């Protein structure tokens, strides 16, 4: 494994943030009485609103600096995917992959 890849994995890990529990679930767990009990009365349960199609939302993943300008530029490009529908992510990911591959190739060329 190259030093660049090892540094990248050390800085970014798997890139997936740990899921956070829903605030209502945490509050509800603290307020709940132990043991089984009768369920909510059908008349007291509010009617659910129909869900609407939400647009893309940023994941909020922090991107630490690696110290290699080419890698940092390629990784920063991932933020462009936040504003695109899922179908548009492929182009961004391919561009980032190409940039990271070029950065690794340049490191290999500098060793010779």
Coordinates of N, CA and C in Angstrom, one line a residue:
X1 N 0.9 -1.2 0.0 CA 0.0 0.0 0.0 C 0.9 1.2 0.0
X2 N 0.6 2.2 -0.9 CA 1.4 3.4 -0.9 C 1.2 4.3 0.3
X3 N 2.2 5.1 0.6 CA 2.1 6.0 1.7 C 0.9 7.0 1.5
X4 N 0.7 7.4 0.3 CA -0.4 8.3 0.1 C -1.8 7.7 0.4
X5 N -1.9 6.4 0.0 CA -3.2 5.7 0.2 C -3.3 5.5 1.7
X6 N -2.3 5.1 2.4 CA -2.3 4.9 3.8 C -2.7 6.2 4.6
X7 N -2.1 7.3 4.2 CA -2.4 8.6 4.8 C -3.8 9.0 4.5
X8 N -4.3 8.7 3.3 CA -5.7 9.0 3.0 C -6.7 8.2 3.8
X9 N -6.4 6.9 4.0 CA -7.3 6.1 4.8 C -7.2 6.5 6.3
X10 N -6.0 6.9 6.7 CA -5.9 7.3 8.1 C -6.7 8.6 8.3
X11 N -6.7 9.5 7.3 CA -7.3 10.8 7.5 C -8.9 10.7 7.3
X12 N -9.3 9.8 6.4 CA -10.7 9.8 6.1 C -11.4 8.5 6.6
X13 N -10.7 7.5 7.0 CA -11.4 6.3 7.4 C -12.2 5.7 6.3
X14 N -13.4 5.2 6.6 CA -14.2 4.7 5.5 C -15.1 5.8 4.9
X15 N -15.0 7.0 5.4 CA -15.8 8.1 4.9 C -17.3 8.2 5.2
X16 N -17.7 7.2 6.0 CA -19.1 7.1 6.3 C -19.3 7.6 7.8
X17 N -20.1 8.6 8.0 CA -20.3 9.1 9.4 C -21.1 8.1 10.2
X18 N -20.8 8.0 11.5 CA -21.6 7.1 12.4 C -23.0 7.7 12.5
X19 N -24.0 6.8 12.4 CA -25.4 7.2 12.5 C -25.7 7.8 13.9
X20 N -26.5 8.8 13.9 CA -26.9 9.4 15.2 C -28.3 9.0 15.4
X21 N -28.6 8.7 16.7 CA -30.0 8.3 16.9 C -31.0 9.5 16.8
X22 N -32.2 9.3 16.3 CA -33.1 10.3 16.1 C -33.5 10.9 17.5
X23 N -33.5 12.3 17.6 CA -33.7 12.9 19.0 C -35.0 12.5 19.6
X24 N -36.1 12.2 18.9 CA -37.3 11.8 19.5 C -37.2 10.4 20.0
X25 N -36.4 9.6 19.4 CA -36.3 8.2 19.8 C -35.5 8.2 21.1
X26 N -34.5 9.0 21.3 CA -33.7 9.1 22.5 C -34.6 9.6 23.6
X27 N -35.3 10.7 23.4 CA -36.2 11.3 24.4 C -37.3 10.3 24.8
X28 N -37.9 9.6 23.8 CA -39.0 8.7 24.1 C -38.5 7.5 24.9
X29 N -37.3 7.1 24.7 CA -36.7 6.0 25.4 C -36.6 6.3 26.9
X30 N -36.2 7.6 27.2 CA -36.0 8.0 28.5 C -37.3 8.2 29.3
X31 N -38.3 8.6 28.5 CA -39.6 8.9 29.1 C -40.5 7.6 29.2
X32 N -40.2 6.5 28.5 CA -41.0 5.4 28.5 C -41.0 4.6 29.8
X33 N -42.2 4.1 30.1 CA -42.3 3.3 31.3 C -41.9 1.9 31.0
X34 N -41.2 1.2 31.9 CA -40.8 -0.2 31.6 C -42.0 -1.1 31.5
X35 N -41.8 -2.2 30.8 CA -42.8 -3.2 30.7 C -43.9 -3.0 29.6
X36 N -44.6 -4.0 29.3 CA -45.7 -3.9 28.3 C -46.9 -3.1 28.8
X37 N -47.5 -2.4 27.9 CA -48.7 -1.6 28.3 C -49.6 -1.5 27.1
X38 N -50.7 -0.9 27.3 CA -51.6 -0.8 26.2 C -51.1 0.2 25.1
X39 N -51.3 -0.1 23.9 CA -50.8 0.8 22.8 C -51.6 2.1 22.8
X40 N -51.2 3.0 22.0 CA -51.9 4.3 21.9 C -53.3 4.1 21.3
X41 N -54.2 4.9 21.8 CA -55.6 4.9 21.3 C -55.6 5.4 19.9
X42 N -56.3 4.7 19.0 CA -56.3 5.1 17.6 C -56.8 6.6 17.4
X43 N -57.7 7.0 18.3 CA -58.1 8.4 18.2 C -57.1 9.4 18.6
X44 N -56.1 9.0 19.4 CA -55.1 9.9 19.9 C -53.9 10.0 19.0
X45 N -53.8 9.1 18.0 CA -52.6 9.1 17.1 C -52.9 10.1 16.0
X46 N -52.0 11.1 15.8 CA -52.2 12.1 14.8 C -52.0 11.4 13.4
X47 N -52.8 11.9 12.5 CA -52.7 11.4 11.1 C -51.4 11.9 10.5
X48 N -50.7 10.9 9.8 CA -49.4 11.3 9.2 C -49.6 12.1 8.0
X49 N -48.7 13.1 7.8 CA -48.7 13.9 6.6 C -48.1 13.2 5.5
X50 N -48.6 13.3 4.3 CA -47.9 12.6 3.1 C -46.5 13.2 3.0
X51 N -45.6 12.2 2.7 CA -44.2 12.6 2.5 C -44.1 13.2 1.1
X52 N -43.2 14.2 1.1 CA -42.9 14.9 -0.2 C -41.5 14.5 -0.6
X53 N -41.2 14.5 -1.9 CA -39.9 14.2 -2.4 C -39.0 15.3 -2.1
X54 N -38.0 15.0 -1.2 CA -37.0 16.0 -0.8 C -35.8 16.0 -1.8
X55 N -35.2 17.1 -2.0 CA -34.1 17.2 -2.9 C -32.8 16.7 -2.2
X56 N -31.7 16.7 -2.9 CA -30.5 16.2 -2.3 C -30.1 17.0 -1.1
X57 N -29.5 16.4 -0.1 CA -29.0 17.1 1.1 C -27.6 16.7 1.3
X58 N -26.7 17.7 1.7 CA -25.3 17.3 1.9 C -25.2 16.4 3.1
X59 N -24.2 15.5 3.1 CA -24.1 14.5 4.2 C -23.3 15.1 5.3
X60 N -22.6 16.2 5.1 CA -21.9 16.9 6.2 C -20.7 16.2 6.6
X61 N -20.0 15.4 5.7 CA -18.8 14.7 6.1 C -17.6 15.7 6.0
X62 N -16.9 15.8 7.1 CA -15.7 16.7 7.2 C -14.6 16.1 6.3
X63 N -14.0 17.0 5.5 CA -12.9 16.5 4.6 C -11.6 17.1 5.2
X64 N -10.8 16.4 5.9 CA -9.5 16.9 6.4 C -8.5 17.1 5.3
X65 N -7.6 17.9 5.5 CA -6.5 18.2 4.5 C -5.5 17.1 4.6
X66 N -5.1 16.6 3.4 CA -4.1 15.5 3.4 C -2.6 16.1 3.3
X67 N -2.5 17.3 2.8 CA -1.2 17.8 2.6 C -0.7 17.7 1.2
X68 N -1.4 16.9 0.4 CA -1.0 16.8 -1.0 C -2.1 17.6 -1.8
X69 N -1.6 18.6 -2.5 CA -2.6 19.5 -3.2 C -3.4 18.8 -4.2
X70 N -2.9 17.8 -5.0 CA -3.7 17.1 -6.0 C -4.7 16.3 -5.3
X71 N -4.4 15.6 -4.2 CA -5.4 14.8 -3.5 C -6.5 15.7 -2.9
X72 N -6.0 16.8 -2.2 CA -7.0 17.7 -1.6 C -8.0 18.2 -2.6
X73 N -7.5 18.6 -3.8 CA -8.4 19.1 -4.9 C -9.4 18.0 -5.3
X74 N -8.9 16.8 -5.5 CA -9.8 15.7 -5.9 C -10.8 15.4 -4.9
X75 N -10.4 15.4 -3.6 CA -11.4 15.1 -2.6 C -12.4 16.2 -2.4
X76 N -11.9 17.5 -2.5 CA -12.8 18.6 -2.4 C -13.9 18.6 -3.5
X77 N -13.6 18.0 -4.6 CA -14.6 17.8 -5.7 C -15.8 17.0 -5.3
X78 N -15.6 16.1 -4.3 CA -16.7 15.3 -3.9 C -17.9 16.1 -3.4
X79 N -17.6 17.3 -2.9 CA -18.7 18.2 -2.4 C -19.6 18.6 -3.5
X80 N -19.2 18.5 -4.7 CA -20.1 18.8 -5.9 C -21.2 17.8 -6.0
X81 N -21.0 16.6 -5.5 CA -22.1 15.6 -5.5 C -23.2 15.9 -4.6
X82 N -23.0 16.8 -3.6 CA -24.1 17.1 -2.6 C -25.2 17.9 -3.3
X83 N -24.9 18.6 -4.4 CA -25.9 19.4 -5.1 C -26.6 18.7 -6.2
X84 N -26.2 17.4 -6.5 CA -26.7 16.7 -7.7 C -27.6 15.6 -7.2
X85 N -28.5 15.2 -8.1 CA -29.3 14.0 -7.9 C -28.4 12.8 -8.0
X86 N -28.8 11.7 -7.4 CA -28.0 10.5 -7.4 C -27.4 10.1 -8.8
X87 N -28.2 10.3 -9.8 CA -27.7 9.9 -11.1 C -26.5 10.7 -11.6
X88 N -26.4 11.9 -11.0 CA -25.2 12.8 -11.4 C -24.0 12.5 -10.6
X89 N -24.1 11.6 -9.6 CA -22.9 11.3 -8.7 C -21.8 10.6 -9.5
X90 N -22.2 9.7 -10.4 CA -21.2 8.9 -11.2 C -20.2 9.8 -11.8
X91 N -20.6 10.8 -12.5 CA -19.6 11.7 -13.2 C -18.6 12.3 -12.2
X92 N -19.1 12.7 -11.0 CA -18.2 13.3 -10.0 C -17.3 12.3 -9.5
X93 N -17.8 11.1 -9.1 CA -17.0 10.0 -8.6 C -15.9 9.6 -9.6
X94 N -16.3 9.5 -10.9 CA -15.3 9.1 -11.9 C -14.2 10.2 -12.0
X95 N -14.6 11.5 -11.9 CA -13.6 12.6 -12.0 C -12.7 12.5 -10.8
X96 N -13.2 12.3 -9.6 CA -12.4 12.2 -8.4 C -11.5 11.0 -8.5
X97 N -12.0 9.9 -8.9 CA -11.1 8.7 -9.1 C -10.0 8.9 -10.1
X98 N -10.3 9.6 -11.2 CA -9.3 9.9 -12.2 C -8.2 10.8 -11.5
X99 N -8.6 11.8 -10.7 CA -7.7 12.7 -10.1 C -6.8 12.0 -9.1
X100 N -7.4 11.1 -8.3 CA -6.6 10.4 -7.3 C -5.6 9.4 -8.0
X101 N -6.1 8.8 -9.1 CA -5.2 7.9 -9.8 C -4.0 8.7 -10.4
X102 N -4.3 9.9 -11.0 CA -3.3 10.7 -11.5 C -2.3 11.1 -10.4
X103 N -2.8 11.4 -9.2 CA -1.9 11.8 -8.1 C -1.0 10.6 -7.7
X104 N -1.5 9.4 -7.7 CA -0.7 8.2 -7.4 C 0.3 8.0 -8.5
X105 N -0.1 8.1 -9.7 CA 0.8 7.9 -10.9 C 2.0 8.9 -10.8
X106 N 1.7 10.2 -10.5 CA 2.7 11.2 -10.3 C 3.7 10.8 -9.2
X107 N 3.2 10.3 -8.1 CA 4.1 9.9 -7.1 C 5.1 8.8 -7.5
X108 N 4.5 7.8 -8.3 CA 5.4 6.7 -8.8 C 6.4 7.2 -9.8
X109 N 6.0 8.2 -10.6 CA 7.0 8.8 -11.6 C 8.1 9.6 -10.9
X110 N 7.8 10.2 -9.8 CA 8.8 10.9 -9.0 C 9.8 10.0 -8.3
X111 N 9.4 8.8 -8.1 CA 10.4 7.8 -7.4 C 11.4 7.3 -8.4
X112 N 11.2 7.4 -9.7 CA 12.2 6.8 -10.6 C 13.2 7.9 -11.0

